[in-house]
mmCIF file of C-alpha atoms in Angstrom:
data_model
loop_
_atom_site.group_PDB
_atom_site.id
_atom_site.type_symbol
_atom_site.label_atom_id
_atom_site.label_comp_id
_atom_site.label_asym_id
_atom_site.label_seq_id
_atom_site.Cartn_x
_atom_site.Cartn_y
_atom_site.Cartn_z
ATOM 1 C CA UNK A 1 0.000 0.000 0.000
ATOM 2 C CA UNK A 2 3.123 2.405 0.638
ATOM 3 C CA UNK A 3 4.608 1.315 -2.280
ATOM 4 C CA UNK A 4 1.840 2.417 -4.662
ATOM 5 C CA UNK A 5 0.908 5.578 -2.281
ATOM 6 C CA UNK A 6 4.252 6.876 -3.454
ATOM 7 C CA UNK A 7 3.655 5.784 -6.830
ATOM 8 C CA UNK A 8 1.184 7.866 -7.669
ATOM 9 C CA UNK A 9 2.205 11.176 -5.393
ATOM 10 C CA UNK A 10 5.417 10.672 -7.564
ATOM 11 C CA UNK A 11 3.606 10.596 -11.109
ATOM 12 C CA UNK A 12 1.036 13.160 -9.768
ATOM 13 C CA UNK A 13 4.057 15.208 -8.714
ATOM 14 C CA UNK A 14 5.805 15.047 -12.767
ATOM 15 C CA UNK A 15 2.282 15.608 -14.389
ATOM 16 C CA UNK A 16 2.073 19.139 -12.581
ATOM 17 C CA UNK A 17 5.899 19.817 -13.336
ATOM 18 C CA UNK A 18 5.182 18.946 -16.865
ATOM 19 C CA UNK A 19 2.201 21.142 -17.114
ATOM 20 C CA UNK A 20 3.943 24.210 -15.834
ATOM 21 C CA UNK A 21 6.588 23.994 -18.503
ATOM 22 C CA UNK A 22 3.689 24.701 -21.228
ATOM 23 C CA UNK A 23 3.987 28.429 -21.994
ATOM 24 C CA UNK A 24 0.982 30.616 -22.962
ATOM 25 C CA UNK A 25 -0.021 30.576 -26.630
ATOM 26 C CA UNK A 26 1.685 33.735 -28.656
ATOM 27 C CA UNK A 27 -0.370 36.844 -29.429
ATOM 28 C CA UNK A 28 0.271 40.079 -30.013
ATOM 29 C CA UNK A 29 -0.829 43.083 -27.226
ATOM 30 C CA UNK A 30 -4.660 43.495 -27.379
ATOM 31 C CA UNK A 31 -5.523 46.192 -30.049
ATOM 32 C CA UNK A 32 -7.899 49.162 -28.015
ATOM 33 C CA UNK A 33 -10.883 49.784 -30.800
ATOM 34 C CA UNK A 34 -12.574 53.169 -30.012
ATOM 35 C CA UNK A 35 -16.317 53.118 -29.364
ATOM 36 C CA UNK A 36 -17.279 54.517 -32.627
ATOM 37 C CA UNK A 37 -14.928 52.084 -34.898
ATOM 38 C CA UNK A 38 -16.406 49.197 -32.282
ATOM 39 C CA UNK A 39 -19.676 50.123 -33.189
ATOM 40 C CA UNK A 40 -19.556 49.107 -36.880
ATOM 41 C CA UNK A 41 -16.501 46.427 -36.877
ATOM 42 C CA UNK A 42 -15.922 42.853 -35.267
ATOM 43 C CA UNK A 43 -13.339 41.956 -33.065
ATOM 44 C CA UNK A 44 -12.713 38.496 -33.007
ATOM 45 C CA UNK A 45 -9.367 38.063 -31.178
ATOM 46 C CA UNK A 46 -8.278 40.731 -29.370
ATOM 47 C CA UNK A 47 -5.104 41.526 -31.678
ATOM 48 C CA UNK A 48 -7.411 41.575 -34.525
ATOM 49 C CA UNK A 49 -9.968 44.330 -35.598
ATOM 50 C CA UNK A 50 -11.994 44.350 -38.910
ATOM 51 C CA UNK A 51 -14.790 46.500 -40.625
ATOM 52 C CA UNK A 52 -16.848 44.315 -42.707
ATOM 53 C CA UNK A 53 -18.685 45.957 -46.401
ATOM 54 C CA UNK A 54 -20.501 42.588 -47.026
ATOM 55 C CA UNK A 55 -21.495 39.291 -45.180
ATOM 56 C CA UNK A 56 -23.750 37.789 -42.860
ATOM 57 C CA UNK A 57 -24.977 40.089 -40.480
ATOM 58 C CA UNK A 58 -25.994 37.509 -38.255
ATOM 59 C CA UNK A 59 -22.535 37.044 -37.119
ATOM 60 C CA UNK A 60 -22.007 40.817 -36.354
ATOM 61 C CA UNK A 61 -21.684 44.895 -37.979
ATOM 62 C CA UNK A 62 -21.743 44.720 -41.996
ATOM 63 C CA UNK A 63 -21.895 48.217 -43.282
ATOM 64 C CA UNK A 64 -23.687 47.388 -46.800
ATOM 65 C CA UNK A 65 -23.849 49.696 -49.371
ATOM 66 C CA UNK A 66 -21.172 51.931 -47.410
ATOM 67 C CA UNK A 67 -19.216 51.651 -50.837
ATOM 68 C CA UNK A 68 -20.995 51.234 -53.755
ATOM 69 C CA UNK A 69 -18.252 49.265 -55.618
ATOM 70 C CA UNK A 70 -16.143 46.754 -53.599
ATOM 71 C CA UNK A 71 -13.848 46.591 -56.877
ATOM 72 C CA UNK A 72 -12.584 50.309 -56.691
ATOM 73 C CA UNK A 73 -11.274 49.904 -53.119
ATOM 74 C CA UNK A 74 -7.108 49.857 -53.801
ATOM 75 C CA UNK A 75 -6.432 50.169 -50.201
ATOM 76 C CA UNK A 76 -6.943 51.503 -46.526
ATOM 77 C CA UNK A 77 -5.178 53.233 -43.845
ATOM 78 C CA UNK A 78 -5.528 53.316 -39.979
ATOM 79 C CA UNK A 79 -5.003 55.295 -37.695
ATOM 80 C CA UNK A 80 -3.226 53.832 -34.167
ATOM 81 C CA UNK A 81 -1.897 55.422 -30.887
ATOM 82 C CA UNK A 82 1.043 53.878 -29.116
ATOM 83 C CA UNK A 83 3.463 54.625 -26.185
ATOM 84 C CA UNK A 84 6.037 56.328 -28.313
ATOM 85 C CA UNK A 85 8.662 55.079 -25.851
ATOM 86 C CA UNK A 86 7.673 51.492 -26.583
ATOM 87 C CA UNK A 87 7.179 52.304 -30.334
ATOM 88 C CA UNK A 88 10.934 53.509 -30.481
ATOM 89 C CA UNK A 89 12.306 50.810 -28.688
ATOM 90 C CA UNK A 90 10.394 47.096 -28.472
ATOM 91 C CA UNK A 91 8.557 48.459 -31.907
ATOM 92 C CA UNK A 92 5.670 46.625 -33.584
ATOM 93 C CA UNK A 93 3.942 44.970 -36.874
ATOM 94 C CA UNK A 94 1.326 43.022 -38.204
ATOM 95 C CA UNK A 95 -0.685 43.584 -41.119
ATOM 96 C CA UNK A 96 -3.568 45.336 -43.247
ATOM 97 C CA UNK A 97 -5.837 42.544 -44.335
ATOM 98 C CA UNK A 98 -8.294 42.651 -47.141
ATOM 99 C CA UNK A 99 -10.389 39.689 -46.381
ATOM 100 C CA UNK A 100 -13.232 38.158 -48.824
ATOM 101 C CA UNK A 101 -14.109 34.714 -50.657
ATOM 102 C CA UNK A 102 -12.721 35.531 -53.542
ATOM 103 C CA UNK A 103 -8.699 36.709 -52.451
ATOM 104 C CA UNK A 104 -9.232 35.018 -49.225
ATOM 105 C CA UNK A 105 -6.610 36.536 -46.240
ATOM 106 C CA UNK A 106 -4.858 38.913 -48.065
ATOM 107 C CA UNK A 107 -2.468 41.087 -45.711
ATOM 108 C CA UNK A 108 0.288 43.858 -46.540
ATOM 109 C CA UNK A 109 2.418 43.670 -43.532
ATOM 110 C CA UNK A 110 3.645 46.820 -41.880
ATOM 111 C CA UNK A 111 6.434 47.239 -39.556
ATOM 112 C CA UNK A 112 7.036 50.962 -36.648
ATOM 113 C CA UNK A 113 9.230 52.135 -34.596
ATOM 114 C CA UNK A 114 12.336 49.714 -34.339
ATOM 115 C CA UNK A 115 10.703 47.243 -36.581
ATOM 116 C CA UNK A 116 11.248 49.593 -39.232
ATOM 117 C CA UNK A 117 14.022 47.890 -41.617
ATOM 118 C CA UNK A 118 15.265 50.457 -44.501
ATOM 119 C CA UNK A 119 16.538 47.316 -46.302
ATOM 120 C CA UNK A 120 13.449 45.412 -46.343
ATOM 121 C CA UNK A 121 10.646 48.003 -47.031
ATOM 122 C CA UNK A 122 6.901 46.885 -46.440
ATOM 123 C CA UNK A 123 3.690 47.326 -48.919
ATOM 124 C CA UNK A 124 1.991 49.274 -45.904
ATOM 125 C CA UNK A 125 3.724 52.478 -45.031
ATOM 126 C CA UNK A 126 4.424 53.797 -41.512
ATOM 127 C CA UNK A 127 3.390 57.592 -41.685
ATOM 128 C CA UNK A 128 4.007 59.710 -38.451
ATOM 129 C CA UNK A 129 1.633 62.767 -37.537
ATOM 130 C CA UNK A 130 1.524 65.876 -35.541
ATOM 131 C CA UNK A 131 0.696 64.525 -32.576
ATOM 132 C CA UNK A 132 3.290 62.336 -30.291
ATOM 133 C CA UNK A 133 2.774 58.982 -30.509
ATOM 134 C CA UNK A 134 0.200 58.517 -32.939
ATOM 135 C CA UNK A 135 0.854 57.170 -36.517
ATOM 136 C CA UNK A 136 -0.867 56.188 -39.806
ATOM 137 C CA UNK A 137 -0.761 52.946 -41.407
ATOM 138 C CA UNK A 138 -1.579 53.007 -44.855
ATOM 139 C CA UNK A 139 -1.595 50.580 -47.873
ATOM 140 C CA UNK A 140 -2.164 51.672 -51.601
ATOM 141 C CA UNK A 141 -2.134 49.344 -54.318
ATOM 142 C CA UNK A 142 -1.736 49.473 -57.733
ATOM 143 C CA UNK A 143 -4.909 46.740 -58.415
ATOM 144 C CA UNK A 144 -8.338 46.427 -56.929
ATOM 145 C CA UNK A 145 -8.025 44.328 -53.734
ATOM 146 C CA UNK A 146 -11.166 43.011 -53.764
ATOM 147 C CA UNK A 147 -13.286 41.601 -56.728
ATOM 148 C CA UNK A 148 -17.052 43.244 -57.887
ATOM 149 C CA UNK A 149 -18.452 39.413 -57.146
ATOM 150 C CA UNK A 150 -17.731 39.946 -53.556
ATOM 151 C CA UNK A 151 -20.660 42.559 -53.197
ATOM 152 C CA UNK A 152 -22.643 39.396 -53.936
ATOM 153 C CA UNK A 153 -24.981 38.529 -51.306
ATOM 154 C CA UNK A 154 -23.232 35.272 -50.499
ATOM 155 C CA UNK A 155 -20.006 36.602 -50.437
ATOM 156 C CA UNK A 156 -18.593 38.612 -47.675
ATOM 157 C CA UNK A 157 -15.722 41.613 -47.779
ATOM 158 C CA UNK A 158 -13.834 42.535 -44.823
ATOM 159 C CA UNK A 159 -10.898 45.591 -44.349
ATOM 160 C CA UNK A 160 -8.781 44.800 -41.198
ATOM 161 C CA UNK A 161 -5.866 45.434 -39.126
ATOM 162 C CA UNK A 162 -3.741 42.466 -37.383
ATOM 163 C CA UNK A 163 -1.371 43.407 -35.108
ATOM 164 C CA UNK A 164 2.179 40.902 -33.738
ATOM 165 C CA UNK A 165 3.723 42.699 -31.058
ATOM 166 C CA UNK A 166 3.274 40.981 -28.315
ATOM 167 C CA UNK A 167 5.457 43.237 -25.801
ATOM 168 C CA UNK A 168 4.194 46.810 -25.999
ATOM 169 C CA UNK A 169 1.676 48.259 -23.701
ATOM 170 C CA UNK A 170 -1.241 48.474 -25.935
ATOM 171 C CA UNK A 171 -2.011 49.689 -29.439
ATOM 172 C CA UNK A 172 -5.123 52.474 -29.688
ATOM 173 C CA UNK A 173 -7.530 51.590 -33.054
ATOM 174 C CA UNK A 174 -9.180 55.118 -33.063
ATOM 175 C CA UNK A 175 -9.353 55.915 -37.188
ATOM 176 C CA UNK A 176 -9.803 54.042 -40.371
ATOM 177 C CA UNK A 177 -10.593 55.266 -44.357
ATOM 178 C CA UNK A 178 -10.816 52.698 -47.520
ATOM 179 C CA UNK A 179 -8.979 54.279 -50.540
ATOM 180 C CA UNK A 180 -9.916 54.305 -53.728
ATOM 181 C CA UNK A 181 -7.182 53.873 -56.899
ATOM 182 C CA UNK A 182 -5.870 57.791 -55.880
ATOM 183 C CA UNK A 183 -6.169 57.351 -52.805
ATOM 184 C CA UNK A 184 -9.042 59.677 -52.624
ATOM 185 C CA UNK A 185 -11.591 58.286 -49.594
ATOM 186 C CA UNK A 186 -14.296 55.901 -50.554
ATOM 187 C CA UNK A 187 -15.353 55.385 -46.904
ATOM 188 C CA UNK A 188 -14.453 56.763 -43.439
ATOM 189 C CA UNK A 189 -14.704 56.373 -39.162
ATOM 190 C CA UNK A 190 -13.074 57.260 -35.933
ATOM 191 C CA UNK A 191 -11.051 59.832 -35.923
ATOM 192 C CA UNK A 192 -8.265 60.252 -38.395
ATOM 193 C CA UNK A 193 -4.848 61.976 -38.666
ATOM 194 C CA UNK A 194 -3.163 63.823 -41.179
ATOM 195 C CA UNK A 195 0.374 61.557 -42.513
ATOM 196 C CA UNK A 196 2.959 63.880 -42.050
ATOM 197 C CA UNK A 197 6.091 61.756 -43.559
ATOM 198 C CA UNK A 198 6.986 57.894 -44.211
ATOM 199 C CA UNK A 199 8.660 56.571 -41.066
ATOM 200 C CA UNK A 200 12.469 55.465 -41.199
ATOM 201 C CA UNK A 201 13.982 54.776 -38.586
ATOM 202 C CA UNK A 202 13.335 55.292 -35.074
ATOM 203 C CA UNK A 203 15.365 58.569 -32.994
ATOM 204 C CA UNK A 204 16.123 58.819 -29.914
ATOM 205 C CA UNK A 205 14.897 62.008 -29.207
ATOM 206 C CA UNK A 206 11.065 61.476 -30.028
ATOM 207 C CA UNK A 207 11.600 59.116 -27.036
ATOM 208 C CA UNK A 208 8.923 60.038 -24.554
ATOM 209 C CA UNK A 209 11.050 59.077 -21.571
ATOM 210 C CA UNK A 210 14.039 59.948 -23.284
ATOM 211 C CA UNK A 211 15.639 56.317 -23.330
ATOM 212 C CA UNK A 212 18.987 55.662 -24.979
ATOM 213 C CA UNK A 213 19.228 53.812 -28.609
ATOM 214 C CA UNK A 214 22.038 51.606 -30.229
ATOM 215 C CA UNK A 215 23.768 54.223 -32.407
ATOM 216 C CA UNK A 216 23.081 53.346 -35.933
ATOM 217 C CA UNK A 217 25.775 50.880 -37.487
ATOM 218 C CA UNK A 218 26.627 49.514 -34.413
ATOM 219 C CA UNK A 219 26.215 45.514 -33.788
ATOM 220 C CA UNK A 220 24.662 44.225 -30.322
ATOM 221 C CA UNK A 221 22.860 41.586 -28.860
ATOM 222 C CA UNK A 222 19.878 43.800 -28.364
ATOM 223 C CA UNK A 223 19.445 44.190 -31.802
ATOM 224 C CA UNK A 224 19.899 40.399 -32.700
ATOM 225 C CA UNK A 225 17.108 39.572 -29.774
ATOM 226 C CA UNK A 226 14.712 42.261 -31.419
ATOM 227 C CA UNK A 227 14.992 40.616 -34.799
ATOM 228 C CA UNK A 228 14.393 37.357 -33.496
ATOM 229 C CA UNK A 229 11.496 38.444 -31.525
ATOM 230 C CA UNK A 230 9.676 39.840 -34.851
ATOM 231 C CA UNK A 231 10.434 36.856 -36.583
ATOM 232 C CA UNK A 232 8.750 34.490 -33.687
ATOM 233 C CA UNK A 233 6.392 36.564 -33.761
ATOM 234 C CA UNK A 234 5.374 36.904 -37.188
ATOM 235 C CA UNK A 235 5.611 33.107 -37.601
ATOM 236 C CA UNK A 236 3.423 32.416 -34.557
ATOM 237 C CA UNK A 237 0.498 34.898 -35.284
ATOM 238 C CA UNK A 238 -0.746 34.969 -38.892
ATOM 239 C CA UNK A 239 -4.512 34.944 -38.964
ATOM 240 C CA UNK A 240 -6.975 32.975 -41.771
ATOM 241 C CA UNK A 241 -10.292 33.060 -42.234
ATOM 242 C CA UNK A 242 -12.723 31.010 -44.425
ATOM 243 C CA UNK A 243 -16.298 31.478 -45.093
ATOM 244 C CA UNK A 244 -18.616 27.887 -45.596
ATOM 245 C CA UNK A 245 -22.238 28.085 -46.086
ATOM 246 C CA UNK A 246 -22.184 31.857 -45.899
ATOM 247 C CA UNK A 247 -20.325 32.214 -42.477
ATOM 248 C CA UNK A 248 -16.934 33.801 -41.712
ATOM 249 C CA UNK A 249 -14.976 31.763 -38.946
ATOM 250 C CA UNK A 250 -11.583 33.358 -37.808
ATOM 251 C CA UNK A 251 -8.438 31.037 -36.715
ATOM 252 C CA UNK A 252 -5.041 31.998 -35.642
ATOM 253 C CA UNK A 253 -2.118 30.107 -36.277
ATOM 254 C CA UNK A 254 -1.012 30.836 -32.992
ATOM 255 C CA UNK A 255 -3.369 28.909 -31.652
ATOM 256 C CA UNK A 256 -1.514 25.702 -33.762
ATOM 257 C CA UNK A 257 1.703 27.137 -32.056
ATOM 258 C CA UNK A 258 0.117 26.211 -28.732
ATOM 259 C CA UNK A 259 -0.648 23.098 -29.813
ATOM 260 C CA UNK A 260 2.889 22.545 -30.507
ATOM 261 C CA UNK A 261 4.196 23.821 -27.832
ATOM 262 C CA UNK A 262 1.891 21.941 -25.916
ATOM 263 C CA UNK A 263 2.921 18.712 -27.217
ATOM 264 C CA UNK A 264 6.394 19.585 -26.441
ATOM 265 C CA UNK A 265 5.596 20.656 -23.200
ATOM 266 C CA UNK A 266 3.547 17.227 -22.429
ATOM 267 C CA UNK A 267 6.730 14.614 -23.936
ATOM 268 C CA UNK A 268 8.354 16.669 -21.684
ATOM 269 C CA UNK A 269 6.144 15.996 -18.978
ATOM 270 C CA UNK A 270 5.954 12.158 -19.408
ATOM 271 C CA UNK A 271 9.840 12.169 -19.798
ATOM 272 C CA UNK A 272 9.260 13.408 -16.222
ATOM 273 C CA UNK A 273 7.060 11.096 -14.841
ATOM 274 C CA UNK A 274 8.953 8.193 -16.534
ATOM 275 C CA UNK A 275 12.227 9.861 -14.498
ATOM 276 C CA UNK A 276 10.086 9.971 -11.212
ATOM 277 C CA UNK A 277 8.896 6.299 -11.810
ATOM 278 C CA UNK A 278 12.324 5.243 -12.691
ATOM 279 C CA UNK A 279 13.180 6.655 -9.390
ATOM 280 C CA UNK A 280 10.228 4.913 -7.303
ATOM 281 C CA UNK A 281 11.295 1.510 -9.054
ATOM 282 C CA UNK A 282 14.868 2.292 -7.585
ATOM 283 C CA UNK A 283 13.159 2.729 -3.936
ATOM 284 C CA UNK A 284 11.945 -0.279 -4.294
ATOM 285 C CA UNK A 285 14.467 -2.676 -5.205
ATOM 286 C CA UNK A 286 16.452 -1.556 -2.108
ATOM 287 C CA UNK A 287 13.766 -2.085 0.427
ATOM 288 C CA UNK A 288 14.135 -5.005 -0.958
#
């Protein structure tokens, strides 16, 4: 009776080890919507926003006939807050998606503060503004992002904004406007800045707290940890969405990340027990 009483405290004992190793599932910091942008878009996941022009509007806002033809819209732009301290030095990204049945998840990434790489330039610009801490993303394409059959009634058309950065305090949705082939405004909500300039890099002095930066052309760890930190990050957290029998159901990949890491965490957690039973079995032979 002993002998199995220790048994199973031992096993019980590597199943709770094992489950503690399994991190928390990747996503990027929870994207703020303003009331008036919440009032006529879906958020899904919390690092994920989206307006919707056509769909079921069982399932949420659609704004029909806000834009009388889907196949004009070339792009969008939105307008985000940020701690301009953590903008200019843990940076973010995600993307501008253009969701519908017919081009599925299309997203133009875009990339601020230290994420900003001159040598790798994104399709979505990084625009600052006149005001501290608040910027523009905007995309503007050269071809119609979404197709006239997705104004169909069985077809749904969605303009979003994805975000990966898992690390900064919080990123404020509060403006949004689809663009037509110039760029002139086929629809807009929330409150909107005027672009100002295309951001490069990040300086030190717009800094709200005034925190040092690696001097530019200088190697360090730092930087090597950053760029490994987008590239996790963009990896772990590209959305998808499919539409069946006229509904829209969103999935994250990070959510097949988990998964993985999961079943790493749980081999590692029967390695465990089979340690802690090895150990039992060793008890055992010399009581005997």
């Amino acid at each position: 009776m002993k002998i199995s009483k220790i048994l199973a405290g031992m096993s019980a004992a590597a199943i709770v080890a094992s489950m503690a190793m399994i991190p928390a599932s990747a996503a990027g910091t929870k994207l703020n919507v303003s009331d008036d942008l919440a009032k006529i878009g879906r958020q899904t996941q919390d690092d994920l926003f989206a307006v919707f022009f056509n769909g079921d509007e069982s399932e949420g806002a659609v704004n029909k006939d806000a834009i009388s033809d889907l196949g004009a819209v070339y792009g969008a732009s939105f307008t985000i807050k940020v701690d301009n301290n953590d903008w200019n030095t843990i940076g973010g990204g995600g993307s501008i998606n253009f969701n519908s049945k017919s081009g599925d998840w299309n997203a133009k990434d875009w990339a601020g503060g230290s994420w900003v790489e001159d040598d790798k330039p994104k399709d979505t610009l990084c625009y600052t503004t006149e005001e501290e801490g608040t910027y523009v993303l905007e995309y503007l394409g050269d071809a119609p992002v979404f197709a006239t059959t997705d104004g169909d009634a069985d077809n749904y058309a969605a303009v979003g904004i994805n975000n990966w950065a898992a690390d900064l305090k919080g990123i404020d949705v509060v403006g949004m406007k689809v663009l037509g082939a110039d760029g002139n405004v086929l629809f807009e909500a929330g409150s909107n800045k005027d672009k100002k300039e295309v951001q490069k890099k990040p300086v030190a002095e717009e800094s709200s707290s005034g925190a040092d930066s690696t001097p530019s052309g200088t190697d360090s760890k730092k930087d090597d940890s950053k760029k490994d930190d987008k590239s996790s990050a963009a990896a772990t957290s590209t959305v998808a969405t499919s539409s069946k029998s006229g509904t829209t159901t969103t999935a994250t990949s990070s959510a097949a990340a988990s998964d993985n890491v999961a079943a790493t965490g749980a081999t590692a957690g029967l390695a465990l027990a089979g340690v802690a039973l090895a150990g039992a079995a060793i008890v055992i032979s010399k009581r005997k």
